[in-house]
Amino acid sequence: MPAYALCAPLQQHVACEVGLTRGSRRGNRLKPAADVLKDLVQPSNISIHSSSALVGSVDDAAAEDDKAREEKELDQLRRKPELRPIPAKELDRAVQLTPWDVLHTLGQGIALSRRGASRGLAEHWGSLKYSQALAGSIDSFMTLSAEGRETADYYKAIQSGELGTGFALTLARRLLSRRYPDHSVSIVPADTALRAGWALTSRDSGHRSGYRYRPQFFAEIWKPGEAPRVLPIACKGNHSNAAASHNQLASASAHVEAVHIGPWDETPALVFSTELPTEGVLTVHALQARGTGGRLTGSMDDPDTCLDHPLEDANIFPGIQPPAEGERKPESQLGFHVQSGHYAWFRQVLARTAAAGLTAFAGDGVATAQYLTKRQGRRHFTDPTHAATDSVQDANQRLLDIDFVGTDHVFRLNRTRVEAFSGVASDLFRHLAKGRVEQYRTEIHAQRRTWPLLAWDSEWDGPVSVHQDGSVLAMRVLPQA
């Protein structure tokens, strides 16, 4: 298991992110790394705000933004109409979560984000750097820890955005699993999925959309042999107050409106803003839009639309087509429209992008590249990188009596060497490595009631999180030399 030295700028960032503890202001004493790891599986209450009053506040924030844009002679934004509260029976107003579950979700969510040449370290560190950022107990609500508050002074936008993503996706998966108990839920990065059909930036070949608003993720609700449902998700975070969350949700409503799947204005969606005040409890503000769209119907038997079938970039002309008004066809609106002729293609894109996220999380670049098109970043996972910083699928671990294959990283947490391992259950990874997405999905769906798992593994001697997709994130203190 290779260890490596971090470059000087990253060392300074690491020191800021994980070098200080709750006791660090008392004689600069560092909290033992073993205690830090135990805190990661400590459940805490999360406050959820979703109400008619929140809808009204978001509508007011949107109206103020529209007025300001008009005064500045900017284009008016198209927002998701009729946002509404999420029923408490689907998402409790107080939910118990652990930091480790949230960090696992965040780590998977950014596995394909291409955050730097040292991609294995960059993507994994994106979640692991928050190992000491959250505090709470089973009898209290979660807050930012002393370290999290100090980090917020320097990296406010990054920290609130990334932690907001982790909490939003964790709650979205819980909500949708409760709403659709007989289905599995996959979270897919929207930019990566959309790039298979559209050019998003000037660096992408093809017709550019010219629209910077789009959701951060898609939730795919699926069952083998059945047409999946798809919901755009927009998630934001702030270190301010409820008013800032109202503004963020008003903006998020424009992001989810940028993708239509099926009929005009019938695509369901979820929007989240996580309020992480430096003083006070963490609160997730959440709203939804319901609709009859988002269903990728059509034949599931065509061999060319099999999920195992490789894909190349499509070139779909950007724009969302409103319905005809009599004999007049209105001009298309800015955004992305998955129409009925694209349903089978988009099913493949979502499933294969989700598979790529899993193999990237496990550190296998070759397996990841097979699932991505050129515009989606296939080359990024085939180009050689430095062995000391790249994530390489070369480690095997038995955790919670399950065999996993994946990758590991070694770094220092409060001057103590720790190992972080991410991977996928070995039998499932074999299917993904060989391009067998259909078989992987059949088996993981059948096992969905046995996972997820979250525990302190006494043999591993550290926190272990296993998600329903067969992925794992684990950390432990290494023996001192």
Short mmCIF file of C-alpha atoms in Angstrom, two decimals:
data_model
loop_
_atom_site.label_atom_id
_atom_site.label_comp_id
_atom_site.label_asym_id
_atom_site.label_seq_id
_atom_site.Cartn_x
_atom_site.Cartn_y
_atom_site.Cartn_z
CA MET A 1 0.00 0.00 0.00
CA PRO A 2 1.83 3.11 -1.21
CA ALA A 3 2.21 6.21 0.90
CA TYR A 4 3.16 9.53 -0.62
CA ALA A 5 4.14 13.07 0.27
CA LEU A 6 1.78 15.94 -0.45
CA CYS A 7 2.93 19.02 -2.33
CA ALA A 8 3.47 22.13 -0.18
CA PRO A 9 0.23 23.98 -1.10
CA LEU A 10 -1.87 20.89 -0.46
CA GLN A 11 -0.02 20.27 2.81
CA GLN A 12 -1.04 23.75 3.96
CA HIS A 13 -4.66 23.06 2.91
CA VAL A 14 -4.61 19.73 4.74
CA ALA A 15 -3.27 21.39 7.87
CA CYS A 16 -6.08 23.92 7.79
CA GLU A 17 -8.77 21.32 7.11
CA VAL A 18 -7.84 18.52 9.51
CA GLY A 19 -5.06 19.77 11.77
CA LEU A 20 -7.22 21.61 14.32
CA THR A 21 -9.68 20.08 16.79
CA ARG A 22 -12.22 21.12 19.40
CA GLY A 23 -9.44 21.19 21.97
CA SER A 24 -6.95 22.95 19.75
CA ARG A 25 -7.67 26.35 21.32
CA ARG A 26 -6.72 24.91 24.72
CA GLY A 27 -2.97 24.71 24.59
CA ASN A 28 -2.96 23.71 20.88
CA ARG A 29 -3.85 20.15 21.88
CA LEU A 30 -4.84 17.86 19.03
CA LYS A 31 -7.72 15.45 19.38
CA PRO A 32 -6.60 11.82 19.00
CA ALA A 33 -7.29 10.55 15.48
CA ALA A 34 -9.01 7.45 16.88
CA ASP A 35 -11.56 9.68 18.64
CA VAL A 36 -12.12 11.66 15.45
CA LEU A 37 -12.97 8.45 13.59
CA LYS A 38 -15.42 7.36 16.27
CA ASP A 39 -17.24 10.68 15.95
CA LEU A 40 -17.83 9.97 12.25
CA VAL A 41 -20.35 7.22 13.02
CA GLN A 42 -22.09 9.19 15.78
CA PRO A 43 -25.67 9.93 14.61
CA SER A 44 -27.06 13.43 15.06
CA ASN A 45 -30.37 15.07 14.27
CA ILE A 46 -30.74 17.15 11.10
CA SER A 47 -33.40 19.84 10.99
CA ILE A 48 -35.49 19.73 7.79
CA HIS A 49 -37.51 22.79 6.75
CA SER A 50 -40.16 22.24 4.08
CA SER A 51 -43.41 24.15 4.42
CA SER A 52 -45.90 26.43 2.71
CA ALA A 53 -44.21 29.35 4.45
CA LEU A 54 -40.91 28.34 2.82
CA VAL A 55 -42.62 28.27 -0.58
CA GLY A 56 -43.88 31.80 0.01
CA SER A 57 -40.42 33.04 1.06
CA VAL A 58 -38.83 31.49 -2.02
CA ASP A 59 -41.47 33.03 -4.28
CA ASP A 60 -40.74 36.43 -2.72
CA ALA A 61 -37.00 35.96 -3.24
CA ALA A 62 -37.59 35.01 -6.88
CA ALA A 63 -39.78 38.09 -7.42
CA GLU A 64 -37.10 40.36 -5.95
CA ASP A 65 -34.46 38.75 -8.17
CA ASP A 66 -36.66 39.15 -11.24
CA LYS A 67 -37.12 42.85 -10.42
CA ALA A 68 -33.39 43.35 -9.97
CA ARG A 69 -32.67 41.61 -13.27
CA GLU A 70 -35.22 43.79 -15.02
CA GLU A 71 -33.63 46.97 -13.61
CA LYS A 72 -30.24 45.78 -14.85
CA GLU A 73 -31.77 44.87 -18.23
CA LEU A 74 -30.79 41.22 -17.83
CA ASP A 75 -32.73 38.32 -19.30
CA GLN A 76 -35.46 37.00 -17.07
CA LEU A 77 -34.94 33.50 -15.70
CA ARG A 78 -37.38 30.69 -16.34
CA ARG A 79 -38.04 29.01 -12.97
CA LYS A 80 -39.68 25.72 -12.03
CA PRO A 81 -43.36 26.55 -11.48
CA GLU A 82 -45.36 25.48 -8.46
CA LEU A 83 -42.68 24.43 -6.02
CA ARG A 84 -44.33 22.83 -3.00
CA PRO A 85 -43.39 21.33 0.38
CA ILE A 86 -42.26 17.73 0.73
CA PRO A 87 -44.77 15.83 2.91
CA ALA A 88 -43.49 14.93 6.36
CA LYS A 89 -44.49 11.31 5.77
CA GLU A 90 -41.86 11.16 3.00
CA LEU A 91 -39.15 13.25 4.68
CA ASP A 92 -39.30 13.64 8.46
CA ARG A 93 -38.73 17.12 9.83
CA ALA A 94 -35.93 15.76 12.01
CA VAL A 95 -33.72 13.09 10.44
CA GLN A 96 -30.78 11.29 12.02
CA LEU A 97 -27.60 11.14 9.94
CA THR A 98 -23.94 10.45 10.59
CA PRO A 99 -21.08 12.52 9.16
CA TRP A 100 -19.58 9.39 7.60
CA ASP A 101 -22.71 8.62 5.56
CA VAL A 102 -22.79 12.22 4.30
CA LEU A 103 -19.08 12.16 3.38
CA HIS A 104 -19.53 8.85 1.54
CA THR A 105 -22.35 10.39 -0.49
CA LEU A 106 -20.29 13.49 -1.23
CA GLY A 107 -17.25 11.43 -2.24
CA GLN A 108 -19.27 9.45 -4.76
CA GLY A 109 -21.00 12.55 -6.05
CA ILE A 110 -17.71 14.16 -7.09
CA ALA A 111 -15.91 11.01 -8.27
CA LEU A 112 -16.25 12.11 -11.92
CA SER A 113 -15.71 15.81 -11.31
CA ARG A 114 -12.15 16.04 -12.73
CA ARG A 115 -10.90 18.39 -10.02
CA GLY A 116 -7.21 18.15 -10.82
CA ALA A 117 -4.38 16.22 -12.46
CA SER A 118 -3.84 14.34 -9.19
CA ARG A 119 -7.38 13.13 -9.61
CA GLY A 120 -7.43 10.20 -7.22
CA LEU A 121 -6.28 12.36 -4.33
CA ALA A 122 -8.27 15.41 -5.41
CA GLU A 123 -11.63 13.66 -5.64
CA HIS A 124 -11.19 11.57 -2.49
CA TRP A 125 -9.88 14.53 -0.51
CA GLY A 126 -12.97 16.48 -1.59
CA SER A 127 -14.97 14.60 1.03
CA LEU A 128 -12.31 13.36 3.48
CA LYS A 129 -11.12 16.89 4.28
CA TYR A 130 -14.38 17.38 6.20
CA SER A 131 -13.71 14.53 8.62
CA GLN A 132 -13.72 16.97 11.54
CA ALA A 133 -16.06 19.64 10.20
CA LEU A 134 -19.29 18.42 11.86
CA ALA A 135 -20.31 17.94 15.49
CA GLY A 136 -23.31 16.57 17.32
CA SER A 137 -24.74 13.64 19.22
CA ILE A 138 -27.79 11.43 19.19
CA ASP A 139 -29.50 13.84 21.61
CA SER A 140 -28.68 17.04 19.74
CA PHE A 141 -28.82 18.67 16.33
CA MET A 142 -25.78 18.65 14.07
CA THR A 143 -23.69 21.80 13.84
CA LEU A 144 -20.37 22.89 12.43
CA SER A 145 -17.57 21.90 14.79
CA ALA A 146 -14.91 24.36 15.95
CA GLU A 147 -12.78 23.18 13.03
CA GLY A 148 -15.67 23.53 10.62
CA ARG A 149 -16.29 27.11 11.79
CA GLU A 150 -12.62 27.97 11.43
CA THR A 151 -12.47 26.47 7.95
CA ALA A 152 -15.56 28.48 7.02
CA ASP A 153 -13.59 31.68 7.62
CA TYR A 154 -11.27 30.78 4.74
CA TYR A 155 -13.19 28.47 2.40
CA LYS A 156 -16.81 29.54 2.86
CA ALA A 157 -18.12 28.95 -0.63
CA ILE A 158 -16.27 25.65 -1.09
CA GLN A 159 -17.21 24.21 2.28
CA SER A 160 -20.87 25.20 2.24
CA GLY A 161 -21.28 24.06 -1.38
CA GLU A 162 -19.68 20.67 -0.87
CA LEU A 163 -21.29 19.88 2.47
CA GLY A 164 -24.59 21.13 1.06
CA THR A 165 -24.21 18.61 -1.75
CA GLY A 166 -23.53 15.79 0.71
CA PHE A 167 -26.58 16.50 2.86
CA ALA A 168 -28.90 17.14 -0.10
CA LEU A 169 -28.03 13.91 -1.90
CA THR A 170 -28.19 11.84 1.29
CA LEU A 171 -31.69 13.15 2.00
CA ALA A 172 -32.79 12.88 -1.64
CA ARG A 173 -31.86 9.20 -1.71
CA ARG A 174 -33.70 8.60 1.57
CA LEU A 175 -36.80 10.46 0.34
CA LEU A 176 -36.96 8.67 -3.01
CA SER A 177 -36.31 5.24 -1.46
CA ARG A 178 -39.28 5.81 0.82
CA ARG A 179 -41.43 7.12 -2.04
CA TYR A 180 -40.50 4.21 -4.34
CA PRO A 181 -39.74 1.30 -1.98
CA ASP A 182 -39.64 -1.33 -4.75
CA HIS A 183 -37.03 0.58 -6.76
CA SER A 184 -33.35 1.41 -6.54
CA VAL A 185 -32.04 4.98 -6.63
CA SER A 186 -28.89 6.10 -8.45
CA ILE A 187 -27.42 9.59 -8.19
CA VAL A 188 -25.80 10.77 -11.44
CA PRO A 189 -23.79 14.00 -11.95
CA ALA A 190 -25.85 16.06 -14.40
CA ASP A 191 -22.99 17.76 -16.25
CA THR A 192 -21.38 14.43 -17.06
CA ALA A 193 -24.67 12.93 -18.25
CA LEU A 194 -25.68 15.96 -20.33
CA ARG A 195 -22.29 16.11 -22.06
CA ALA A 196 -23.12 12.85 -23.82
CA GLY A 197 -25.71 14.75 -25.84
CA TRP A 198 -24.88 18.44 -25.68
CA ALA A 199 -21.85 20.75 -25.71
CA LEU A 200 -21.83 22.59 -22.38
CA THR A 201 -18.72 24.78 -22.78
CA SER A 202 -16.57 26.22 -25.55
CA ARG A 203 -14.16 23.30 -25.08
CA ASP A 204 -16.86 20.79 -26.04
CA SER A 205 -17.43 19.94 -29.69
CA GLY A 206 -20.94 20.40 -31.03
CA HIS A 207 -23.75 22.95 -30.72
CA ARG A 208 -23.41 24.88 -27.46
CA SER A 209 -26.48 25.51 -25.37
CA GLY A 210 -25.30 28.95 -24.26
CA TYR A 211 -27.11 28.45 -20.95
CA ARG A 212 -25.23 28.19 -17.69
CA TYR A 213 -28.19 27.10 -15.57
CA ARG A 214 -28.56 23.35 -15.11
CA PRO A 215 -29.09 20.94 -12.21
CA GLN A 216 -26.12 19.48 -10.39
CA PHE A 217 -27.46 15.91 -10.34
CA PHE A 218 -30.11 13.54 -11.63
CA ALA A 219 -31.80 10.96 -9.46
CA GLU A 220 -32.62 7.83 -11.46
CA ILE A 221 -35.31 5.67 -9.86
CA TRP A 222 -35.10 2.29 -11.54
CA LYS A 223 -36.06 -1.36 -11.46
CA PRO A 224 -34.76 -4.05 -13.85
CA GLY A 225 -37.03 -4.42 -16.87
CA GLU A 226 -39.00 -1.25 -16.09
CA ALA A 227 -38.80 2.26 -17.51
CA PRO A 228 -36.92 4.47 -15.01
CA ARG A 229 -38.06 7.80 -13.59
CA VAL A 230 -35.60 10.72 -13.58
CA LEU A 231 -35.62 13.85 -11.40
CA PRO A 232 -33.24 16.81 -11.72
CA ILE A 233 -31.74 17.88 -8.37
CA ALA A 234 -30.26 21.30 -7.54
CA CYS A 235 -28.37 21.57 -4.26
CA LYS A 236 -26.70 24.59 -2.68
CA GLY A 237 -25.32 25.59 0.72
CA ASN A 238 -24.47 28.70 2.72
CA HIS A 239 -22.93 29.83 6.00
CA SER A 240 -25.48 32.60 6.46
CA ASN A 241 -29.15 32.31 7.40
CA ALA A 242 -32.60 31.31 6.21
CA ALA A 243 -32.88 34.37 3.96
CA ALA A 244 -29.77 33.22 2.07
CA SER A 245 -31.38 29.79 1.63
CA HIS A 246 -34.52 31.41 0.22
CA ASN A 247 -32.38 33.14 -2.42
CA GLN A 248 -30.53 29.90 -3.16
CA LEU A 249 -33.75 27.95 -3.61
CA ALA A 250 -35.07 30.65 -5.96
CA SER A 251 -31.90 30.21 -8.01
CA ALA A 252 -32.11 26.41 -7.76
CA SER A 253 -35.59 26.52 -9.28
CA ALA A 254 -34.02 27.97 -12.44
CA HIS A 255 -31.36 25.25 -12.49
CA VAL A 256 -33.83 22.36 -12.40
CA GLU A 257 -36.11 24.06 -14.94
CA ALA A 258 -33.24 23.96 -17.46
CA VAL A 259 -33.82 20.24 -18.13
CA HIS A 260 -37.15 18.90 -19.38
CA ILE A 261 -37.67 15.16 -19.70
CA GLY A 262 -40.82 14.52 -21.68
CA PRO A 263 -43.69 17.06 -21.85
CA TRP A 264 -43.23 20.78 -21.25
CA ASP A 265 -43.13 21.73 -17.56
CA GLU A 266 -44.04 18.23 -16.33
CA THR A 267 -40.59 17.11 -15.09
CA PRO A 268 -40.55 16.51 -11.32
CA ALA A 269 -37.59 17.97 -9.42
CA LEU A 270 -36.00 18.48 -5.99
CA VAL A 271 -34.24 21.62 -4.73
CA PHE A 272 -32.17 21.90 -1.55
CA SER A 273 -30.31 24.61 0.33
CA THR A 274 -28.31 23.61 3.41
CA GLU A 275 -27.87 26.34 5.99
CA LEU A 276 -24.60 25.83 7.91
CA PRO A 277 -24.37 28.79 10.29
CA THR A 278 -21.16 29.32 12.22
CA GLU A 279 -23.39 29.64 15.29
CA GLY A 280 -26.49 27.47 15.46
CA VAL A 281 -27.82 24.19 14.11
CA LEU A 282 -27.54 22.90 10.57
CA THR A 283 -30.83 23.12 8.65
CA VAL A 284 -31.71 21.68 5.25
CA HIS A 285 -34.37 23.66 3.37
CA ALA A 286 -36.06 21.46 0.75
CA LEU A 287 -38.86 21.80 -1.81
CA GLN A 288 -40.16 19.71 -4.67
CA ALA A 289 -41.99 19.98 -7.97
CA ARG A 290 -44.31 17.17 -9.00
CA GLY A 291 -45.20 16.28 -12.57
CA THR A 292 -46.11 13.52 -15.00
CA GLY A 293 -42.82 13.75 -16.94
CA GLY A 294 -39.42 12.27 -16.20
CA ARG A 295 -40.40 8.74 -17.25
CA LEU A 296 -38.09 7.16 -19.87
CA THR A 297 -40.67 4.87 -21.46
CA GLY A 298 -40.30 2.65 -24.51
CA SER A 299 -39.11 -0.81 -25.47
CA MET A 300 -36.55 -2.38 -23.14
CA ASP A 301 -35.75 -5.29 -25.49
CA ASP A 302 -33.82 -3.60 -28.31
CA PRO A 303 -30.18 -4.88 -28.20
CA ASP A 304 -28.95 -1.45 -29.32
CA THR A 305 -30.48 0.12 -26.20
CA CYS A 306 -29.09 -2.50 -23.81
CA LEU A 307 -27.24 -0.83 -20.94
CA ASP A 308 -24.14 -2.87 -21.86
CA HIS A 309 -24.04 -1.28 -25.32
CA PRO A 310 -21.20 1.30 -25.68
CA LEU A 311 -22.15 4.90 -26.49
CA GLU A 312 -20.62 7.71 -28.47
CA ASP A 313 -21.45 11.39 -28.20
CA ALA A 314 -24.78 12.44 -29.64
CA ASN A 315 -25.32 15.93 -31.04
CA ILE A 316 -28.77 17.00 -29.93
CA PHE A 317 -29.64 20.57 -30.81
CA PRO A 318 -30.02 22.53 -27.55
CA GLY A 319 -33.30 24.09 -26.52
CA ILE A 320 -36.59 23.17 -24.85
CA GLN A 321 -39.61 23.07 -27.14
CA PRO A 322 -42.85 24.49 -25.67
CA PRO A 323 -46.10 22.92 -26.88
CA ALA A 324 -47.70 24.21 -30.05
CA GLU A 325 -50.34 26.93 -29.77
CA GLY A 326 -52.84 26.00 -32.43
CA GLU A 327 -50.92 25.89 -35.70
CA ARG A 328 -48.09 28.06 -34.39
CA LYS A 329 -44.92 26.43 -33.08
CA PRO A 330 -43.36 28.64 -30.37
CA GLU A 331 -39.64 29.38 -30.32
CA SER A 332 -37.59 26.98 -28.24
CA GLN A 333 -36.37 28.07 -24.80
CA LEU A 334 -32.81 27.86 -23.53
CA GLY A 335 -32.01 24.54 -21.90
CA PHE A 336 -31.97 20.80 -22.58
CA HIS A 337 -34.93 18.71 -23.69
CA VAL A 338 -34.95 14.92 -23.54
CA GLN A 339 -37.85 14.10 -25.86
CA SER A 340 -39.43 10.72 -26.56
CA GLY A 341 -37.00 9.89 -29.36
CA HIS A 342 -34.12 10.24 -26.86
CA TYR A 343 -35.59 8.12 -24.04
CA ALA A 344 -33.76 4.87 -24.81
CA TRP A 345 -30.49 6.75 -25.37
CA PHE A 346 -30.84 8.67 -22.10
CA ARG A 347 -31.55 5.45 -20.17
CA GLN A 348 -28.20 4.17 -21.40
CA VAL A 349 -26.43 7.44 -20.59
CA LEU A 350 -27.68 7.54 -17.01
CA ALA A 351 -26.95 3.89 -16.24
CA ARG A 352 -23.49 3.97 -17.80
CA THR A 353 -22.58 7.28 -16.15
CA ALA A 354 -23.64 5.85 -12.79
CA ALA A 355 -21.45 2.81 -13.47
CA ALA A 356 -18.54 5.12 -14.33
CA GLY A 357 -18.98 6.90 -11.01
CA LEU A 358 -18.72 3.62 -9.14
CA THR A 359 -15.59 2.41 -10.95
CA ALA A 360 -13.98 5.84 -10.53
CA PHE A 361 -14.76 5.73 -6.80
CA ALA A 362 -13.02 2.34 -6.73
CA GLY A 363 -10.00 3.81 -8.54
CA ASP A 364 -10.18 1.85 -11.82
CA GLY A 365 -9.54 4.26 -14.70
CA VAL A 366 -9.70 1.60 -17.42
CA ALA A 367 -13.09 0.35 -16.24
CA THR A 368 -14.33 3.94 -15.96
CA ALA A 369 -13.21 4.97 -19.46
CA GLN A 370 -15.33 2.26 -21.12
CA TYR A 371 -18.51 3.89 -19.82
CA LEU A 372 -17.78 7.47 -20.89
CA THR A 373 -17.96 9.22 -24.23
CA LYS A 374 -15.26 11.57 -25.49
CA ARG A 375 -17.10 14.70 -24.32
CA GLN A 376 -17.83 13.08 -20.97
CA GLY A 377 -14.10 12.80 -20.29
CA ARG A 378 -13.09 9.32 -21.42
CA ARG A 379 -9.53 10.51 -22.11
CA HIS A 380 -9.22 11.81 -18.56
CA PHE A 381 -9.32 8.23 -17.29
CA THR A 382 -6.92 6.79 -19.87
CA ASP A 383 -4.11 9.38 -19.82
CA PRO A 384 -1.14 8.36 -17.62
CA THR A 385 -0.68 10.23 -14.35
CA HIS A 386 1.88 10.14 -11.58
CA ALA A 387 1.66 6.88 -9.66
CA ALA A 388 1.99 8.63 -6.30
CA THR A 389 -1.15 10.72 -6.77
CA ASP A 390 -3.38 8.75 -9.13
CA SER A 391 -6.14 6.55 -7.73
CA VAL A 392 -5.41 2.97 -8.72
CA GLN A 393 -7.74 0.02 -8.10
CA ASP A 394 -5.19 -2.22 -6.42
CA ALA A 395 -6.45 -2.90 -2.90
CA ASN A 396 -8.68 -5.57 -1.40
CA GLN A 397 -10.39 -5.36 1.97
CA ARG A 398 -12.90 -7.44 3.90
CA LEU A 399 -15.24 -5.07 5.73
CA LEU A 400 -18.36 -5.99 7.71
CA ASP A 401 -17.87 -9.56 6.41
CA ILE A 402 -18.04 -8.41 2.76
CA ASP A 403 -15.14 -8.56 0.28
CA PHE A 404 -14.41 -5.27 -1.48
CA VAL A 405 -11.97 -4.18 -4.17
CA GLY A 406 -10.89 -0.56 -4.55
CA THR A 407 -8.22 1.99 -3.78
CA ASP A 408 -6.67 3.51 -0.68
CA HIS A 409 -4.98 6.74 0.33
CA VAL A 410 -2.75 7.38 3.32
CA PHE A 411 -2.51 10.80 4.95
CA ARG A 412 -2.09 12.34 8.41
CA LEU A 413 -5.01 13.29 10.62
CA ASN A 414 -3.83 15.33 13.60
CA ARG A 415 -0.26 14.06 13.02
CA THR A 416 -1.45 10.43 12.98
CA ARG A 417 -1.24 8.29 9.85
CA VAL A 418 -4.66 7.10 8.70
CA GLU A 419 -5.83 5.05 5.73
CA ALA A 420 -8.99 5.75 3.73
CA PHE A 421 -10.38 2.99 1.50
CA SER A 422 -13.08 3.34 -1.16
CA GLY A 423 -14.35 0.56 -3.36
CA VAL A 424 -17.14 -1.72 -4.53
CA ALA A 425 -18.16 -5.22 -3.43
CA SER A 426 -15.87 -7.63 -5.29
CA ASP A 427 -18.54 -9.74 -7.00
CA LEU A 428 -20.35 -6.62 -8.24
CA PHE A 429 -17.15 -4.91 -9.33
CA ARG A 430 -16.32 -7.84 -11.60
CA HIS A 431 -19.51 -7.17 -13.56
CA LEU A 432 -18.70 -3.46 -13.84
CA ALA A 433 -15.09 -4.07 -14.89
CA LYS A 434 -16.30 -6.30 -17.74
CA GLY A 435 -19.00 -3.90 -18.88
CA ARG A 436 -21.92 -5.96 -17.57
CA VAL A 437 -24.17 -3.15 -16.36
CA GLU A 438 -27.38 -5.13 -16.82
CA GLN A 439 -26.14 -7.99 -14.66
CA TYR A 440 -24.73 -5.62 -12.05
CA ARG A 441 -28.10 -3.87 -11.78
CA THR A 442 -30.04 -7.11 -11.56
CA GLU A 443 -27.91 -8.34 -8.65
CA ILE A 444 -27.65 -5.05 -6.76
CA HIS A 445 -31.40 -4.51 -6.96
CA ALA A 446 -32.02 -7.98 -5.53
CA GLN A 447 -29.66 -7.17 -2.61
CA ARG A 448 -30.95 -3.66 -1.90
CA ARG A 449 -32.73 -4.64 1.34
CA THR A 450 -29.52 -6.05 2.86
CA TRP A 451 -27.74 -2.68 2.47
CA PRO A 452 -26.96 0.09 3.35
CA LEU A 453 -24.76 -0.58 6.32
CA LEU A 454 -23.07 1.90 8.62
CA ALA A 455 -21.01 0.73 11.57
CA TRP A 456 -17.74 0.69 13.41
CA ASP A 457 -15.98 -2.44 12.12
CA SER A 458 -14.00 -3.83 15.05
CA GLU A 459 -11.72 -5.94 12.84
CA TRP A 460 -10.98 -3.05 10.49
CA ASP A 461 -10.97 -0.76 13.57
CA GLY A 462 -12.68 2.18 11.96
CA PRO A 463 -15.91 3.57 10.48
CA VAL A 464 -17.39 1.75 7.47
CA SER A 465 -20.24 2.92 5.25
CA VAL A 466 -21.78 0.64 2.60
CA HIS A 467 -24.39 2.08 0.25
CA GLN A 468 -27.14 0.26 -1.64
CA ASP A 469 -25.12 0.42 -4.85
CA GLY A 470 -22.42 -1.80 -3.31
CA SER A 471 -19.90 1.01 -2.73
CA VAL A 472 -17.93 1.37 0.49
CA LEU A 473 -15.97 4.10 2.28
CA ALA A 474 -13.84 3.20 5.29
CA MET A 475 -11.10 4.80 7.38
CA ARG A 476 -8.78 3.60 10.13
CA VAL A 477 -5.70 4.59 12.08
CA LEU A 478 -2.54 2.87 10.84
CA PRO A 479 -0.03 1.31 13.22
CA GLN A 480 2.63 3.85 14.11
CA ALA A 481 6.13 3.11 12.87
#
